[in-house]
Coordinates of C-alpha atoms in Angstrom, one line a residue:
Chain T
M1 CA 56.8 -109.5 16.9
Y2 CA 57.1 -106.3 14.9
R3 CA 59.0 -106.4 12.0
R4 CA 60.5 -103.4 10.3
R5 CA 59.1 -102.9 6.8
H6 CA 61.3 -101.3 4.0
N7 CA 58.0 -100.4 1.9
I8 CA 57.7 -96.4 2.0
T9 CA 53.9 -96.5 2.0
A10 CA 54.1 -99.2 4.8
R11 CA 56.4 -97.0 6.6
I12 CA 54.4 -93.6 6.3
F13 CA 51.5 -95.7 8.0
D14 CA 54.0 -97.0 10.7
R15 CA 54.8 -93.7 11.5
Q16 CA 51.1 -92.5 12.0
I17 CA 50.8 -95.2 14.8
H18 CA 54.3 -95.5 16.2
T19 CA 56.2 -92.8 18.2
P20 CA 59.7 -92.9 18.1
P21 CA 61.7 -93.7 21.1
P22 CA 62.6 -90.4 22.6
G23 CA 65.4 -88.2 21.2
T24 CA 65.3 -90.2 18.0
S25 CA 62.9 -88.2 16.1
V26 CA 65.6 -86.8 13.7
H27 CA 66.9 -90.4 13.0
R28 CA 63.6 -91.7 12.6
A29 CA 62.8 -89.0 10.0
R30 CA 66.1 -89.7 8.2
R31 CA 65.2 -93.5 7.6
F32 CA 63.1 -92.1 5.1
Y33 CA 66.1 -91.4 2.9
E34 CA 66.7 -95.1 2.6
N35 CA 63.6 -94.9 0.5
I36 CA 64.3 -91.4 -1.5
V37 CA 67.3 -91.8 -3.3
P38 CA 69.1 -89.7 -6.1
S39 CA 69.0 -92.9 -8.4
S40 CA 68.7 -91.1 -11.4
T41 CA 71.5 -89.2 -13.5
I42 CA 71.7 -86.5 -16.1
Y43 CA 75.1 -86.9 -17.5
D44 CA 77.2 -83.8 -18.7
V45 CA 74.4 -80.9 -18.2
E46 CA 74.7 -78.3 -20.2
C47 CA 75.1 -75.7 -17.5
P48 CA 77.1 -72.1 -17.2
D49 CA 80.8 -72.5 -16.8
H50 CA 81.3 -71.5 -13.3
S51 CA 82.9 -73.2 -10.4
F52 CA 80.1 -74.2 -8.1
R53 CA 81.2 -74.3 -4.7
K54 CA 78.5 -75.5 -2.5
F55 CA 75.0 -75.8 -1.2
T56 CA 74.2 -73.5 1.8
E57 CA 73.2 -75.7 5.0
D58 CA 69.7 -74.7 4.8
G59 CA 69.7 -75.9 1.1
K60 CA 68.4 -72.4 0.1
Y61 CA 71.2 -71.7 -2.1
L62 CA 73.8 -72.6 -4.3
I63 CA 76.9 -70.8 -4.5
S64 CA 79.2 -70.7 -7.3
F65 CA 81.8 -68.4 -8.4
S66 CA 82.6 -67.2 -12.2
R67 CA 85.8 -68.5 -13.7
N68 CA 87.6 -65.6 -13.6
H69 CA 87.2 -65.4 -9.7
Q70 CA 85.6 -61.8 -9.8
E71 CA 81.8 -62.6 -9.8
L72 CA 79.5 -64.5 -7.4
I73 CA 76.5 -66.2 -9.0
V74 CA 73.9 -67.5 -6.5
Y75 CA 71.5 -70.0 -7.6
R76 CA 68.0 -71.3 -5.9
P77 CA 67.7 -74.8 -6.1
T78 CA 64.1 -75.9 -7.6
W79 CA 62.8 -79.1 -9.1
L80 CA 61.8 -80.3 -12.5
S81 CA 58.3 -79.2 -13.5
F82 CA 57.4 -81.6 -16.1
S83 CA 54.3 -83.8 -16.2
C84 CA 53.5 -87.0 -18.1
K85 CA 50.2 -87.5 -19.5
Q86 CA 50.9 -91.3 -20.3
E87 CA 49.9 -94.3 -18.7
D88 CA 53.3 -95.8 -17.9
C89 CA 55.3 -92.9 -16.5
D90 CA 58.1 -94.4 -14.7
S91 CA 59.6 -96.2 -17.6
Q92 CA 59.6 -92.9 -19.9
D93 CA 62.7 -91.1 -20.0
L94 CA 63.0 -87.4 -19.3
P95 CA 62.6 -85.1 -22.6
Q96 CA 65.5 -83.3 -23.6
K97 CA 64.1 -79.9 -22.7
A98 CA 63.7 -81.1 -19.1
K99 CA 67.4 -82.2 -18.8
K100 CA 68.6 -78.8 -18.3
F101 CA 70.7 -77.1 -15.5
E102 CA 67.9 -74.6 -15.6
S103 CA 65.2 -77.0 -14.6
F104 CA 66.8 -77.4 -11.1
F105 CA 68.5 -74.3 -10.5
T106 CA 67.3 -70.4 -10.9
Q107 CA 69.8 -67.9 -10.9
L108 CA 69.0 -65.3 -8.3
Y109 CA 71.7 -62.9 -9.0
S110 CA 75.4 -62.1 -10.0
V111 CA 77.5 -59.7 -7.9
P112 CA 80.9 -58.5 -8.7
L113 CA 82.7 -58.8 -5.5
A114 CA 86.4 -58.4 -6.7
S115 CA 87.9 -55.3 -8.6
A116 CA 90.5 -55.1 -11.1
N117 CA 93.8 -56.8 -9.1
E118 CA 91.6 -59.0 -6.7
L119 CA 90.2 -62.4 -7.1
I120 CA 87.7 -64.0 -5.1
C121 CA 89.1 -66.8 -2.9
K122 CA 86.9 -69.6 -4.3
D123 CA 87.6 -72.1 -1.6
F124 CA 86.4 -69.5 1.0
F125 CA 82.7 -69.3 2.0
L126 CA 80.9 -69.3 5.5
Y127 CA 77.2 -69.1 6.1
A128 CA 75.4 -67.5 8.9
E129 CA 72.3 -69.5 8.8
S130 CA 70.2 -67.5 11.1
N131 CA 70.2 -64.4 9.0
Q132 CA 71.2 -65.9 5.9
F133 CA 74.4 -63.9 5.3
G134 CA 77.5 -65.2 3.7
L135 CA 81.0 -64.3 4.2
F136 CA 83.2 -64.1 1.1
A137 CA 86.9 -63.2 0.8
T138 CA 88.8 -61.4 -2.1
S139 CA 92.4 -61.0 -2.0
T140 CA 95.2 -59.7 -3.9
A141 CA 98.4 -61.7 -4.9
Q142 CA 100.5 -63.0 -2.3
I143 CA 104.0 -61.7 -1.8
Y144 CA 106.4 -64.2 -0.3
D145 CA 109.4 -62.6 0.9
A146 CA 107.8 -59.8 2.7
P147 CA 109.8 -57.9 5.0
A148 CA 108.6 -58.1 8.8
T149 CA 107.8 -54.7 9.7
G150 CA 105.3 -53.4 12.0
G151 CA 105.1 -56.3 14.5
A152 CA 105.0 -58.9 11.8
I153 CA 106.5 -62.6 12.0
Q154 CA 109.4 -63.1 9.7
G155 CA 108.9 -66.1 7.6
V156 CA 105.0 -65.4 6.8
P157 CA 104.0 -64.1 3.4
S158 CA 102.2 -61.1 3.2
I159 CA 99.0 -60.2 1.2
E160 CA 98.6 -56.5 0.3
K161 CA 95.0 -56.9 0.8
I162 CA 92.1 -59.1 1.9
T163 CA 88.8 -58.0 2.1
F164 CA 86.0 -60.0 3.5
H165 CA 82.7 -59.4 2.2
L166 CA 79.5 -60.0 3.9
L167 CA 76.2 -60.7 1.8
R168 CA 72.7 -61.0 2.4
L169 CA 72.2 -64.0 0.4
E170 CA 68.5 -63.3 -0.4
D171 CA 69.0 -60.5 -2.7
G172 CA 73.0 -60.1 -3.1
V173 CA 73.2 -56.8 -1.0
V174 CA 76.9 -56.4 0.4
L175 CA 76.0 -55.5 3.8
D176 CA 79.6 -54.9 5.2
E177 CA 83.3 -55.1 4.2
R178 CA 86.4 -55.6 6.6
V179 CA 89.7 -55.1 4.9
F180 CA 93.1 -56.6 6.0
C181 CA 96.1 -54.9 4.5
N182 CA 99.5 -56.3 4.5
D183 CA 98.4 -59.5 6.3
Y184 CA 98.3 -63.0 5.9
I185 CA 95.1 -65.0 6.7
N186 CA 94.7 -68.6 5.6
L187 CA 91.6 -68.6 3.3
A188 CA 92.1 -72.0 1.4
H189 CA 89.2 -74.1 3.0
S190 CA 88.4 -71.3 5.4
M191 CA 91.0 -72.3 7.7
G192 CA 92.1 -69.0 9.0
V193 CA 88.3 -68.2 10.0
F194 CA 85.9 -69.9 12.2
I195 CA 82.2 -68.8 12.7
F196 CA 80.1 -69.7 15.5
D197 CA 76.4 -68.4 15.4
D198 CA 77.1 -64.7 15.3
L199 CA 80.9 -64.8 16.4
L200 CA 83.9 -64.9 13.7
A201 CA 87.2 -65.7 14.6
I202 CA 89.9 -64.4 12.0
V203 CA 93.4 -65.7 12.5
S204 CA 96.1 -63.2 11.4
L205 CA 99.3 -65.2 11.2
R206 CA 101.5 -62.3 10.1
Y207 CA 100.6 -60.2 13.2
Q208 CA 100.0 -63.3 15.4
R209 CA 96.4 -62.1 16.2
I210 CA 92.9 -63.6 16.5
H211 CA 90.5 -60.9 16.0
I212 CA 86.7 -61.7 17.2
L213 CA 83.9 -60.0 15.5
Q214 CA 80.5 -60.0 15.8
I215 CA 77.7 -60.2 12.8
R216 CA 75.2 -58.2 14.0
D217 CA 71.5 -58.9 12.9
S218 CA 71.6 -55.6 10.7
G219 CA 74.4 -57.1 8.9
S220 CA 77.3 -55.0 10.1
L221 CA 80.8 -56.7 11.2
V222 CA 81.6 -55.2 15.0
D223 CA 85.1 -55.7 16.4
L224 CA 84.8 -57.2 19.9
R225 CA 88.5 -58.1 20.5
A226 CA 91.9 -58.6 19.1
I227 CA 93.7 -61.4 21.2
G228 CA 97.5 -62.0 20.6
E229 CA 99.8 -58.9 21.8
F230 CA 97.1 -57.8 24.3
C231 CA 94.2 -60.0 26.0
R232 CA 92.1 -57.6 27.4
E233 CA 90.6 -54.8 25.7
D234 CA 92.3 -52.2 28.0
D235 CA 95.8 -53.9 28.0
E236 CA 97.3 -51.6 25.4
L237 CA 96.1 -48.5 27.1
F238 CA 97.5 -49.5 30.4
L239 CA 101.1 -51.0 29.1
N240 CA 101.2 -47.8 26.9
S241 CA 100.8 -45.5 30.2
S242 CA 102.9 -47.5 32.3
T243 CA 105.9 -47.6 29.8
Q244 CA 105.7 -44.0 29.2
A245 CA 105.9 -43.3 33.0
S246 CA 108.9 -45.5 33.4
A247 CA 110.6 -44.0 30.4
D248 CA 109.9 -40.5 31.7
K249 CA 111.8 -41.5 34.8
R250 CA 114.7 -43.1 33.4
G251 CA 115.6 -40.5 30.9
P252 CA 115.8 -40.1 27.3
Q253 CA 118.7 -42.9 26.5
H254 CA 116.6 -45.7 27.6
L255 CA 113.7 -44.5 25.7
L256 CA 114.2 -46.8 22.6
S257 CA 114.0 -49.9 24.8
N258 CA 111.1 -49.2 26.8
N259 CA 108.8 -47.4 24.5
I260 CA 108.3 -50.3 22.1
V261 CA 104.7 -50.4 22.6
N262 CA 104.4 -46.6 21.5
V263 CA 106.4 -47.1 18.2
P264 CA 104.2 -46.4 15.4
R265 CA 103.7 -49.2 12.8
T266 CA 105.8 -47.8 10.0
E267 CA 109.2 -47.4 11.8
Q268 CA 111.5 -50.4 12.4
P269 CA 111.2 -51.8 16.0
A270 CA 114.9 -51.2 17.3
Q271 CA 114.6 -53.8 20.2
E272 CA 112.5 -56.7 21.6
S273 CA 110.1 -55.8 24.2
P274 CA 111.8 -57.0 27.7
F275 CA 108.6 -59.1 28.8
L276 CA 106.4 -61.0 26.8
S277 CA 102.9 -60.0 26.9
G278 CA 99.3 -61.1 26.1
I279 CA 98.5 -64.6 25.1
K280 CA 102.0 -65.8 24.8
Q281 CA 102.4 -64.7 28.8
R282 CA 99.2 -66.6 29.7
L283 CA 100.7 -69.8 27.6
L284 CA 104.2 -69.7 29.3
S285 CA 102.8 -69.2 32.8
F286 CA 100.3 -72.1 32.6
I287 CA 103.2 -74.5 31.4
V288 CA 105.4 -73.2 34.2
R289 CA 102.6 -73.8 36.8
G290 CA 101.8 -77.1 35.4
I291 CA 105.5 -78.6 35.6
Q292 CA 106.0 -76.9 39.2
N293 CA 103.1 -78.8 40.6
E294 CA 104.6 -82.1 39.2
E295 CA 107.1 -82.0 42.0
K296 CA 106.5 -81.8 45.8
D297 CA 110.3 -81.6 46.4
E298 CA 111.9 -78.1 46.3
T299 CA 115.1 -79.2 44.9
L300 CA 113.7 -81.7 42.2
R301 CA 111.3 -78.8 41.3
I302 CA 114.1 -76.6 40.0
Q303 CA 115.4 -79.5 38.3
T304 CA 112.4 -80.5 36.6
L305 CA 111.9 -77.0 35.8
K306 CA 115.3 -76.6 34.1
K307 CA 114.8 -79.7 32.4
K308 CA 111.4 -79.1 30.9
F309 CA 111.1 -75.4 30.7
Y310 CA 114.0 -73.3 30.8
F311 CA 116.1 -75.7 28.2
H312 CA 113.4 -75.1 25.8
F313 CA 112.2 -71.7 26.9
Q314 CA 113.1 -70.3 23.3
D315 CA 111.2 -72.9 21.5
Y316 CA 108.1 -72.1 23.6
V317 CA 108.4 -68.2 23.2
D318 CA 108.9 -68.8 19.2
L319 CA 105.7 -70.8 19.1
I320 CA 102.9 -68.6 16.9
I321 CA 99.2 -69.5 16.6
W322 CA 98.2 -71.4 13.7
K323 CA 94.6 -72.2 13.8
V324 CA 91.5 -71.3 15.9
Q325 CA 88.2 -72.6 16.5
F326 CA 85.7 -72.1 18.8
L327 CA 84.5 -74.5 21.5
D328 CA 81.8 -72.2 22.9
R329 CA 81.1 -68.5 23.1
H330 CA 84.0 -67.8 25.5
H331 CA 86.5 -70.7 24.7
L332 CA 88.8 -71.0 22.0
L333 CA 90.9 -74.1 21.1
I334 CA 94.4 -72.8 19.5
K335 CA 96.8 -74.7 17.8
F336 CA 100.2 -73.3 18.3
G337 CA 103.3 -74.2 16.3
S338 CA 106.8 -73.1 14.6
V339 CA 106.8 -70.6 12.1
D340 CA 108.1 -73.0 9.2
G341 CA 105.0 -75.2 9.9
A342 CA 102.6 -72.4 9.5
V343 CA 103.2 -71.9 6.0
S344 CA 104.5 -75.2 4.6
R345 CA 102.0 -77.8 3.0
N346 CA 103.1 -80.6 5.1
A347 CA 102.3 -79.3 8.8
D348 CA 102.6 -82.9 10.2
S349 CA 105.9 -83.1 10.3
H350 CA 106.3 -80.1 12.5
P351 CA 105.7 -80.1 16.1
A352 CA 102.4 -78.6 17.2
F353 CA 100.6 -77.9 20.6
F354 CA 96.9 -77.3 21.7
A355 CA 95.7 -74.9 23.8
V356 CA 92.2 -73.8 25.4
Y357 CA 91.8 -70.3 26.0
N358 CA 88.9 -68.7 28.1
M359 CA 88.5 -65.2 26.4
E360 CA 86.4 -64.0 29.2
S361 CA 88.9 -64.6 32.0
T362 CA 91.9 -64.6 29.7
E363 CA 93.2 -67.7 31.0
I364 CA 94.8 -70.8 29.3
I365 CA 92.7 -73.8 30.7
A366 CA 94.9 -76.6 29.3
F367 CA 97.8 -77.3 27.1
Y368 CA 98.8 -80.4 25.0
Q369 CA 101.3 -81.8 22.7
M370 CA 100.3 -83.1 19.4
S371 CA 100.6 -86.7 20.5
S372 CA 98.8 -86.3 24.0
E373 CA 97.1 -89.6 24.9
E374 CA 94.9 -87.7 27.1
L375 CA 93.5 -85.2 24.3
Y376 CA 93.0 -88.1 22.0
L377 CA 90.8 -89.8 24.8
L378 CA 88.7 -86.6 24.9
F379 CA 88.6 -86.4 21.3
E380 CA 87.5 -89.8 21.0
Q381 CA 84.6 -89.8 23.4
Y382 CA 83.6 -86.1 22.8
C383 CA 84.4 -85.4 18.7
D384 CA 80.9 -84.0 18.6
H385 CA 81.8 -81.2 21.0
F386 CA 84.8 -80.1 18.8
H387 CA 82.2 -79.6 16.0
I388 CA 80.6 -77.2 17.9
P389 CA 76.8 -77.5 18.0
S390 CA 75.0 -74.6 16.3
K391 CA 71.8 -73.5 17.9
S392 CA 70.4 -72.2 14.5
S393 CA 70.6 -75.4 12.4
P394 CA 69.8 -78.6 14.9
Y395 CA 70.5 -81.1 11.9
M396 CA 73.9 -80.0 11.7
N397 CA 74.6 -81.8 14.9
F398 CA 73.7 -85.2 13.1
I399 CA 76.8 -85.4 10.7
S400 CA 78.2 -88.6 11.6
S401 CA 81.4 -88.7 13.5
H402 CA 82.9 -91.4 15.7
S403 CA 81.3 -89.8 18.5
N404 CA 77.8 -90.5 17.6
N405 CA 77.7 -93.5 15.2
I406 CA 78.8 -96.7 15.9
H407 CA 80.0 -97.7 12.2
A408 CA 82.6 -94.6 12.5
L409 CA 83.5 -95.5 16.0
E410 CA 84.2 -99.2 14.8
Q411 CA 86.1 -97.8 11.6
L412 CA 88.2 -95.7 14.2
K413 CA 89.0 -98.4 16.5
S414 CA 89.9 -100.7 13.8
S415 CA 92.4 -98.2 12.6
K416 CA 93.6 -97.8 15.9
N417 CA 94.2 -101.3 16.4
K418 CA 95.9 -101.7 13.1
A419 CA 98.2 -98.6 13.9
T420 CA 101.6 -99.8 14.7
S421 CA 102.8 -96.9 16.8
F422 CA 100.2 -95.4 19.1
P423 CA 101.6 -91.7 19.4
L424 CA 101.8 -91.5 15.5
F425 CA 98.4 -92.7 15.3
I426 CA 97.3 -89.8 17.7
K427 CA 99.2 -87.6 15.7
K428 CA 97.1 -88.7 12.4
V429 CA 94.1 -88.2 14.1
L430 CA 94.6 -85.0 16.1
V431 CA 95.8 -83.4 12.9
S432 CA 92.4 -82.5 11.9
L433 CA 92.0 -80.5 15.0
P434 CA 91.2 -77.5 15.1
F435 CA 88.5 -78.4 12.6
N436 CA 87.4 -76.3 9.6
C437 CA 84.5 -74.6 9.8
Q438 CA 81.4 -75.8 8.0
S439 CA 83.5 -78.3 6.0
Q440 CA 81.2 -81.3 6.3
S441 CA 78.0 -81.7 4.4
P442 CA 75.0 -82.4 6.5
S443 CA 73.4 -84.5 3.8
P444 CA 71.6 -87.7 5.1
Y445 CA 73.2 -89.8 2.4
F446 CA 76.4 -89.3 4.4
D447 CA 74.9 -90.9 7.4
Q448 CA 76.9 -93.8 8.3
S449 CA 74.1 -95.5 10.1
L450 CA 71.8 -95.2 6.8
F451 CA 74.4 -96.1 4.1
R452 CA 77.8 -97.7 3.6
F453 CA 80.0 -96.2 0.8
D454 CA 83.8 -95.9 0.2
E455 CA 85.0 -93.0 2.3
K456 CA 87.9 -92.7 -0.1
L457 CA 85.9 -92.0 -3.0
I458 CA 83.3 -89.8 -1.4
S459 CA 82.5 -88.7 2.0
A460 CA 81.0 -85.5 3.8
A461 CA 84.1 -83.5 3.7
D462 CA 84.0 -81.1 1.0
R463 CA 87.3 -81.8 -0.9
H464 CA 88.2 -82.5 -4.4
R465 CA 89.1 -86.5 -4.9
Q466 CA 90.8 -88.3 -7.5
S467 CA 88.0 -89.1 -9.9
T468 CA 87.3 -93.2 -10.8
D469 CA 85.6 -94.2 -13.8
H470 CA 83.5 -96.8 -11.5
P471 CA 80.2 -95.4 -10.1
I472 CA 80.4 -94.8 -6.3
K473 CA 78.0 -97.5 -4.8
F474 CA 75.6 -96.3 -1.6
I475 CA 74.4 -99.6 0.0
L476 CA 72.1 -99.7 2.6
R477 CA 73.6 -100.3 6.3
R478 CA 70.6 -102.0 7.8
P479 CA 68.7 -105.1 6.2
P480 CA 67.9 -105.5 3.3
H481 CA 71.9 -104.5 2.7
T482 CA 70.8 -103.8 -1.0
L483 CA 72.5 -101.2 -3.2
K484 CA 70.1 -98.2 -3.4
F485 CA 72.0 -95.6 -5.8
K486 CA 75.2 -95.1 -7.3
I487 CA 76.8 -91.7 -8.0
K488 CA 79.0 -91.7 -11.4
P489 CA 81.0 -88.5 -12.0
G490 CA 82.1 -87.6 -15.6
P491 CA 80.5 -88.7 -18.7
E492 CA 78.1 -91.3 -19.1
A493 CA 80.5 -93.4 -21.5
G494 CA 83.3 -93.1 -19.3
V495 CA 86.7 -91.4 -19.9
T496 CA 88.4 -92.3 -23.1
D497 CA 91.5 -90.7 -22.3
C498 CA 93.0 -92.5 -19.2
R499 CA 96.2 -90.4 -18.9
T500 CA 95.1 -87.1 -17.7
K501 CA 94.4 -87.0 -13.9
R502 CA 90.8 -86.1 -13.2
I503 CA 89.3 -84.8 -9.9
S504 CA 85.6 -85.0 -8.8
S505 CA 83.9 -82.9 -6.1
F506 CA 80.4 -83.6 -5.0
L507 CA 77.9 -81.1 -3.8
F508 CA 74.9 -82.7 -2.4
H509 CA 71.8 -80.9 -1.2
P510 CA 71.3 -81.0 2.5
I511 CA 67.7 -81.9 2.1
L512 CA 66.4 -82.6 -1.3
P513 CA 67.5 -85.8 -2.9
L514 CA 69.7 -83.8 -5.1
A515 CA 73.4 -83.8 -5.8
L516 CA 75.8 -82.4 -8.5
S517 CA 79.2 -84.2 -9.2
V518 CA 81.7 -81.8 -11.0
Q519 CA 84.6 -83.7 -12.7
Q520 CA 87.4 -81.6 -13.8
T521 CA 91.1 -82.0 -15.3
L522 CA 93.7 -80.0 -14.2
F523 CA 93.9 -78.1 -17.6
L524 CA 91.1 -75.7 -17.2
Q525 CA 89.0 -77.5 -19.6
P526 CA 85.5 -77.1 -19.0
A527 CA 84.1 -79.3 -16.2
V528 CA 81.8 -82.2 -16.7
V529 CA 78.6 -81.7 -14.1
N530 CA 76.3 -84.4 -13.6
I531 CA 73.0 -83.8 -11.9
H532 CA 71.6 -86.9 -9.6
F533 CA 68.4 -86.4 -8.6
R534 CA 65.2 -88.8 -7.7
R535 CA 62.9 -89.2 -10.3
Chain Z
M1 CA 40.7 -87.5 36.5
G2 CA 37.4 -89.2 37.0
S3 CA 39.1 -92.2 38.2
W4 CA 41.1 -90.4 40.7
S5 CA 39.3 -92.0 43.4
V6 CA 40.4 -95.5 42.5
G7 CA 43.8 -94.8 43.3
N8 CA 43.5 -93.8 46.9
W9 CA 46.8 -91.9 46.6
P10 CA 47.8 -89.5 49.2
S11 CA 48.8 -85.8 48.9
F12 CA 50.6 -83.5 51.0
D13 CA 48.4 -81.0 50.7
P14 CA 44.8 -81.6 51.3
H15 CA 43.6 -78.5 49.6
N16 CA 45.0 -80.1 46.1
F17 CA 42.2 -81.5 44.0
S18 CA 39.9 -79.9 46.1
Q19 CA 37.9 -78.7 43.0
L20 CA 37.8 -82.2 41.6
R21 CA 34.4 -83.3 41.1
P22 CA 34.5 -86.9 40.6
N23 CA 32.1 -88.5 38.0
D24 CA 30.2 -90.4 40.7
P25 CA 28.8 -87.7 43.0
S26 CA 27.8 -90.3 45.8
S27 CA 31.5 -91.1 46.7
K28 CA 32.8 -87.7 48.9
K29 CA 36.5 -88.9 48.8
T30 CA 39.1 -86.4 49.8
P31 CA 42.6 -87.6 49.3
I32 CA 44.4 -89.0 52.2
T33 CA 46.8 -86.2 53.4
Y34 CA 50.2 -87.5 53.9
H35 CA 53.1 -85.3 55.5
P36 CA 56.7 -86.9 55.4
T37 CA 58.0 -87.7 58.8
H38 CA 61.2 -87.1 58.0
D39 CA 63.3 -83.9 56.3
R40 CA 66.1 -86.1 54.9
T41 CA 64.8 -85.6 51.4
L42 CA 64.1 -81.7 51.9
P43 CA 66.2 -79.7 49.3
P44 CA 68.7 -77.1 51.2
P45 CA 66.7 -73.7 51.2
D46 CA 69.2 -71.9 49.1
Q47 CA 69.3 -74.4 46.3
I48 CA 69.2 -73.3 42.8
I49 CA 68.6 -75.7 40.1
S50 CA 70.2 -74.5 36.7
S51 CA 72.0 -76.0 33.8
E52 CA 75.4 -76.1 33.5
A53 CA 76.9 -73.4 31.1
K54 CA 79.9 -75.3 30.1
N55 CA 79.6 -78.3 27.8
I56 CA 80.9 -81.7 28.8
L57 CA 84.3 -81.3 26.8
L58 CA 85.0 -77.8 28.4
R59 CA 84.3 -79.5 32.0
Q60 CA 86.7 -82.1 31.3
F61 CA 89.4 -79.6 30.2
Y62 CA 89.1 -77.4 33.2
Q63 CA 88.9 -80.5 35.6
R64 CA 92.1 -81.9 34.2
G65 CA 93.6 -78.5 34.5
D66 CA 92.6 -78.0 38.0
E67 CA 94.1 -81.4 38.9
K68 CA 97.5 -80.4 37.2
L69 CA 97.5 -77.1 39.0
R70 CA 96.5 -78.0 42.3
P71 CA 99.4 -78.4 44.5
K72 CA 100.0 -82.1 45.4
R73 CA 100.0 -83.0 49.2
A74 CA 100.5 -86.8 48.9
A75 CA 102.7 -88.6 46.3
P76 CA 102.0 -87.6 43.0
E77 CA 99.1 -89.3 41.5
N78 CA 99.5 -91.5 38.5
L79 CA 98.0 -89.0 36.1
A80 CA 100.1 -89.9 33.1
P81 CA 101.5 -86.4 33.7
E82 CA 104.6 -86.4 31.9
Q83 CA 102.6 -86.6 28.6
E84 CA 101.3 -83.5 28.6
C85 CA 104.5 -81.3 29.4
K86 CA 106.5 -83.0 26.8
H87 CA 108.8 -80.4 24.8
P88 CA 109.2 -80.6 21.2
R89 CA 111.9 -82.7 20.2
A90 CA 112.4 -81.4 16.6
S91 CA 114.3 -78.4 18.2
V92 CA 117.5 -80.0 20.0
A93 CA 118.3 -83.5 19.9
L94 CA 119.7 -84.1 23.4
S95 CA 121.1 -87.8 23.8
S96 CA 121.4 -87.7 27.7
E97 CA 117.8 -87.0 27.8
P98 CA 115.6 -90.5 28.1
P99 CA 112.7 -90.1 25.7
K100 CA 109.3 -90.2 27.5

């Protein structure tokens, strides 16, 4: 009877003689992280006053921004180089000169990205791993009551200039830029942009367009298509030529109503175009066909259509694109909702819909309401396919979700059983769709099958959390169920002033047993940075 | 391969393994030839095996979309159809309409 041994030397010997079951080589390799844990902490490290954003997914760079949000500083994670000549080294404490930020991180370069009136959006960072390119965003100030000119939606604020910078992270050279003027793109937590391999989808909320760009190996950003008003690349040309022809026939008094597509952007559009074009047309026709097919009987069919579709026609027409993600290279998952919900903080109370759109055939494949049971079942079973797998970084596919991890699934099922209302529960779960790109840390310490930890205090999702004084415990899932390490943000002695609210964020290196915890107050005091590492 | 002759296993082509030189030069066994007596297991001549381009999630979406859009000939099946076509209730509250 073979008993699994916990000693690391024994495990290395076992690895020499036992092959893992098929398809589990990554899981087997990850088990070594049970033995190699970041158990030592250097409290309140003296470090440059930057806001540290995250480690890149391959662990090669640490991205941080200067406090004035104008410069990008990139570090290379390294390790301590400190040797101990005495006999009993493990009990020795680290010398003071080793307990520095510079022992673990080497600054590579500092690049000014934002010019005078612009600020770097410090929540925004996307990484194209295959080429080691980073995408950053700078923007000017937001204008709240912008007039709806040039095809813009009323009610969405406007930003005078948003610039996306594509940088080669090896040396900090800016390779390309893409500017959006008088537009609004949701930059917080990279919500308005999704990257998949070399494709970028940028949602312009104000003009209701999804821009698909490709990142070439040379570093240039190439426009592929703009979905919204027009679905295919030559739609605009076709519509322009046809309205031109019909206008010429009817005479000049009808010129204004028919020539809406020819009106240049600076003029006020006088009237709405008589027909819906682009993705809205595809969406509405899909809904109509679906409702039509429900009823066999002709008269019943017309009644159902009236009740379900025509009565709410204007609501459907007023739907706008909120958020987008790729499902694969040709398919997008689009979230539609009302204008009010797009900019409000509490989007849960506004109705929302999901649609799957095929970019190549320009067809809508599926349409679901927010509390759709069918969509929830698909999400429960195939959650990993919503977190789209990327070819360039295979270990990104092993981030724990309820589709690939039994413990996460049990947690989901228990909250499903506890929920009082199933549609409300579905809404709560589906609100995270479409997912924010690259928002989860691939660190093995967040693997639910290895460690158990308090999800409210720390998790793979990179967002700020309420800070506690107690250290966060990481306990082994498998026997012997021992406490392996603790992460304590903040100073070692704890915080004396309990009144001020403190938030912490955690940056885990994806491969090395290295983590940073940053605790800050809301009053722009310098943050307390701890380094957690394995001695 | 030296223990090839131990098995007595047939091959469908007698020229396979003809290059084999068994360790024991005295045994001059050529494999027994086997030809199938039926063609039930033959693949169709135009069969091409390739992997599905769409991942399983997209296949599910397409399948359900096709089911919804395909005109029904028999009585409507219980696909829980009403759920997908629910309209936003936040817009207008209509008291006569039964909640679905």
